[in-house]
Amino acid sequence: MLLTSVNQTKQLIVGRSADCQTADPRRPPAAPDCRSSRSSLFPVPSGRIGGSAVTDRRPPASCPTTPEAERAVAAARPPARPSVRPSVRCAMAPLELAMQGLAVFGLVLFLVLWLMHLMSIIYVRLHLHKKRSEVKQPFAQLAGVSLLKPLKGVDPNLISNLETFFTLDYPKYEILLCVQDLDDPAVDVCKKLLGKYPNVDARLFIGGKKVGINPKINNLMPGYEGAKYQLVWICDSGIRVKPDTLTDLTNQMTEKVGLVHGLPYVADRQGFAATLEQVYFGTSHPRSYISANVTGIKCVTGMSCLMRKDVLDQAGGLIAFAQYIAEDYFMAKAIADRGWKFSMATQVALQNSGSYSIGQFQSRMIRWTKLRINMLPGTVLEPVSECFLASLIIGWAAHHVFRWDMMVFFMCHCLAWFIADYIQLTGVQGGPLNFSKLDFAVAWFIRESMAVQIFLSALWDPTISWRTGRYRLRCGGTAEEILDV
């Protein structure tokens, strides 16, 4: 029995040596099998001698235990995964979840912003600057209009702007010129036009009526109380119109419409400050303004608004809005709350102020942002709708989800945004631009760079300087006047 066990052990050793030899001598030697190396470290029984197990502790002949072989075996092994402590893994989970949430937000932001681009571009091409001089219905044909014109001071374009209202081609309307102070130089301008156009139904109201903190409402109160028609057109002093502008407005005032407003834009003027304003009111502003109105959100700027007087009277008249600085927003809200619809004119509300500068434009944007923050809490998300910040967020999301190069995506996204804005600007203009493509590029870049700074400035100081007064805003849109002691 002892001899038989020894023979079996020899046969096992010879068999293993034969298995490790290569079948073809021309084939390059294979890397040592780490399983054979393990078998030499953890031997298995190969027989029994006298009731005890006999094991083979020698490594196979073709798997030498040299340093080179051990390095080859180590290189062939897959890299070991670093162990992560449970506490570190628990701390990383919220961070990973936050990054995934930010990536989803970036992708959704991409879809929303480009949907806004498409809606505004298509709407401008289909709706604005369409010739619709014919009267739609007898109501519009018979309706008289009372034009309320608030005036404060003069600028080089005031008399030419006002004169366009005296030459309107409309059968039945009146002009109610409202000036707060008797010594205001605008009084002489009004008297000059009244003498030049004696056949136009126009009146001058001086002194105003103190009913609240809003100086515009205080100035308009005498004219509003003296209006004799049921359609009231409130139009700022810096607006100029075409002869058929009022016809276009009344055409939009159908049976279910309670307010007709014009998309704010800027007339062609000289200087880079004018170009900057024109770029803003032709790109960023109409994108949000039009997309909001198309989706049913009531967004109205009171530069040029035609409203039903009886509906305003149901809401309390102009005096009910004297506690607000943004009276146009709350007037529109009161009309919408009573079930009336809004309509946008096919002609833009053309601003043609004779006094303009980059500083004035910046102050105006800061004032508007302060009002939106106090009235609409969602305005805190407004910076992510601007090109540069939105492109950074969306570029990071594309890198996180699709592993795309973030900076390449950022540059491509900004370029696409730039092209879309230029297309929209040409649509709002309705004709050739008054400046070159290079001027547009410079003005566009400066305007986009100012966006976040304007928003932060609005957050920093909640007070508003408007006309000759300073006001402190409260939540909900109301305000109180700050009196200098």
mmCIF file with all atom_site columns, N, CA and C in Angstrom, residues 31-35 66-80:
data_model
loop_
_atom_site.group_PDB
_atom_site.id
_atom_site.type_symbol
_atom_site.label_atom_id
_atom_site.label_alt_id
_atom_site.label_comp_id
_atom_site.label_asym_id
_atom_site.label_entity_id
_atom_site.label_seq_id
_atom_site.pdbx_PDB_ins_code
_atom_site.Cartn_x
_atom_site.Cartn_y
_atom_site.Cartn_z
_atom_site.occupancy
_atom_site.B_iso_or_equiv
_atom_site.pdbx_formal_charge
_atom_site.auth_seq_id
_atom_site.auth_comp_id
_atom_site.auth_asym_id
_atom_site.auth_atom_id
_atom_site.pdbx_PDB_model_num
ATOM 1  N N  . ALA A 1 31 ? 1.773  34.165 -20.066 1.00 0.00 ? 31 ALA A N  1
ATOM 2  C CA . ALA A 1 31 ? 2.030  34.680 -18.720 1.00 0.00 ? 31 ALA A CA 1
ATOM 3  C C  . ALA A 1 31 ? 1.744  33.606 -17.700 1.00 0.00 ? 31 ALA A C  1
ATOM 4  N N  . PRO A 1 32 ? 2.505  33.563 -16.670 1.00 0.00 ? 32 PRO A N  1
ATOM 5  C CA . PRO A 1 32 ? 2.278  32.533 -15.647 1.00 0.00 ? 32 PRO A CA 1
ATOM 6  C C  . PRO A 1 32 ? 0.863  32.593 -15.118 1.00 0.00 ? 32 PRO A C  1
ATOM 7  N N  . ASP A 1 33 ? 0.286  31.404 -14.894 1.00 0.00 ? 33 ASP A N  1
ATOM 8  C CA . ASP A 1 33 ? -1.072 31.290 -14.372 1.00 0.00 ? 33 ASP A CA 1
ATOM 9  C C  . ASP A 1 33 ? -1.041 31.485 -12.866 1.00 0.00 ? 33 ASP A C  1
ATOM 10 N N  . CYS A 1 34 ? -1.766 32.550 -12.431 1.00 0.00 ? 34 CYS A N  1
ATOM 11 C CA . CYS A 1 34 ? -1.752 32.821 -11.002 1.00 0.00 ? 34 CYS A CA 1
ATOM 12 C C  . CYS A 1 34 ? -2.484 31.762 -10.223 1.00 0.00 ? 34 CYS A C  1
ATOM 13 N N  . ARG A 1 35 ? -3.318 30.940 -10.914 1.00 0.00 ? 35 ARG A N  1
ATOM 14 C CA . ARG A 1 35 ? -3.968 29.852 -10.179 1.00 0.00 ? 35 ARG A CA 1
ATOM 15 C C  . ARG A 1 35 ? -2.941 28.800 -9.788  1.00 0.00 ? 35 ARG A C  1
ATOM 16 N N  . THR A 1 66 ? 10.028 33.366 -9.870  1.00 0.00 ? 66 THR A N  1
ATOM 17 C CA . THR A 1 66 ? 11.075 34.387 -9.972  1.00 0.00 ? 66 THR A CA 1
ATOM 18 C C  . THR A 1 66 ? 10.460 35.763 -9.771  1.00 0.00 ? 66 THR A C  1
ATOM 19 N N  . PRO A 1 67 ? 11.242 36.797 -9.471  1.00 0.00 ? 67 PRO A N  1
ATOM 20 C CA . PRO A 1 67 ? 10.680 38.160 -9.323  1.00 0.00 ? 67 PRO A CA 1
ATOM 21 C C  . PRO A 1 67 ? 9.982  38.653 -10.582 1.00 0.00 ? 67 PRO A C  1
ATOM 22 N N  . GLU A 1 68 ? 10.558 38.312 -11.780 1.00 0.00 ? 68 GLU A N  1
ATOM 23 C CA . GLU A 1 68 ? 9.921  38.752 -13.028 1.00 0.00 ? 68 GLU A CA 1
ATOM 24 C C  . GLU A 1 68 ? 8.550  38.123 -13.183 1.00 0.00 ? 68 GLU A C  1
ATOM 25 N N  . ALA A 1 69 ? 8.433  36.851 -12.839 1.00 0.00 ? 69 ALA A N  1
ATOM 26 C CA . ALA A 1 69 ? 7.141  36.170 -12.968 1.00 0.00 ? 69 ALA A CA 1
ATOM 27 C C  . ALA A 1 69 ? 6.127  36.743 -11.999 1.00 0.00 ? 69 ALA A C  1
ATOM 28 N N  . GLU A 1 70 ? 6.569  37.042 -10.791 1.00 0.00 ? 70 GLU A N  1
ATOM 29 C CA . GLU A 1 70 ? 5.636  37.612 -9.827  1.00 0.00 ? 70 GLU A CA 1
ATOM 30 C C  . GLU A 1 70 ? 5.132  38.982 -10.274 1.00 0.00 ? 70 GLU A C  1
ATOM 31 N N  . ARG A 1 71 ? 6.040  39.811 -10.890 1.00 0.00 ? 71 ARG A N  1
ATOM 32 C CA . ARG A 1 71 ? 5.595  41.112 -11.388 1.00 0.00 ? 71 ARG A CA 1
ATOM 33 C C  . ARG A 1 71 ? 4.607  40.954 -12.531 1.00 0.00 ? 71 ARG A C  1
ATOM 34 N N  . ALA A 1 72 ? 4.833  39.947 -13.388 1.00 0.00 ? 72 ALA A N  1
ATOM 35 C CA . ALA A 1 72 ? 3.908  39.703 -14.496 1.00 0.00 ? 72 ALA A CA 1
ATOM 36 C C  . ALA A 1 72 ? 2.545  39.275 -13.983 1.00 0.00 ? 72 ALA A C  1
ATOM 37 N N  . VAL A 1 73 ? 2.540  38.446 -12.966 1.00 0.00 ? 73 VAL A N  1
ATOM 38 C CA . VAL A 1 73 ? 1.267  38.017 -12.383 1.00 0.00 ? 73 VAL A CA 1
ATOM 39 C C  . VAL A 1 73 ? 0.543  39.204 -11.750 1.00 0.00 ? 73 VAL A C  1
ATOM 40 N N  . ALA A 1 74 ? 1.302  40.054 -11.069 1.00 0.00 ? 74 ALA A N  1
ATOM 41 C CA . ALA A 1 74 ? 0.674  41.217 -10.433 1.00 0.00 ? 74 ALA A CA 1
ATOM 42 C C  . ALA A 1 74 ? 0.103  42.171 -11.468 1.00 0.00 ? 74 ALA A C  1
ATOM 43 N N  . ALA A 1 75 ? 0.834  42.308 -12.608 1.00 0.00 ? 75 ALA A N  1
ATOM 44 C CA . ALA A 1 75 ? 0.338  43.208 -13.657 1.00 0.00 ? 75 ALA A CA 1
ATOM 45 C C  . ALA A 1 75 ? -0.911 42.669 -14.316 1.00 0.00 ? 75 ALA A C  1
ATOM 46 N N  . ALA A 1 76 ? -1.055 41.342 -14.376 1.00 0.00 ? 76 ALA A N  1
ATOM 47 C CA . ALA A 1 76 ? -2.218 40.734 -15.026 1.00 0.00 ? 76 ALA A CA 1
ATOM 48 C C  . ALA A 1 76 ? -3.459 40.814 -14.169 1.00 0.00 ? 76 ALA A C  1
ATOM 49 N N  . ARG A 1 77 ? -3.300 41.039 -12.878 1.00 0.00 ? 77 ARG A N  1
ATOM 50 C CA . ARG A 1 77 ? -4.461 41.113 -12.000 1.00 0.00 ? 77 ARG A CA 1
ATOM 51 C C  . ARG A 1 77 ? -5.210 42.425 -12.221 1.00 0.00 ? 77 ARG A C  1
ATOM 52 N N  . PRO A 1 78 ? -6.548 42.462 -12.131 1.00 0.00 ? 78 PRO A N  1
ATOM 53 C CA . PRO A 1 78 ? -7.307 43.722 -12.225 1.00 0.00 ? 78 PRO A CA 1
ATOM 54 C C  . PRO A 1 78 ? -7.010 44.594 -11.012 1.00 0.00 ? 78 PRO A C  1
ATOM 55 N N  . PRO A 1 79 ? -7.001 45.931 -11.222 1.00 0.00 ? 79 PRO A N  1
ATOM 56 C CA . PRO A 1 79 ? -6.695 46.818 -10.082 1.00 0.00 ? 79 PRO A CA 1
ATOM 57 C C  . PRO A 1 79 ? -7.738 46.689 -8.986  1.00 0.00 ? 79 PRO A C  1
ATOM 58 N N  . ALA A 1 80 ? -7.259 46.699 -7.797  1.00 0.00 ? 80 ALA A N  1
ATOM 59 C CA . ALA A 1 80 ? -8.172 46.576 -6.657  1.00 0.00 ? 80 ALA A CA 1
ATOM 60 C C  . ALA A 1 80 ? -8.924 47.882 -6.445  1.00 0.00 ? 80 ALA A C  1
#
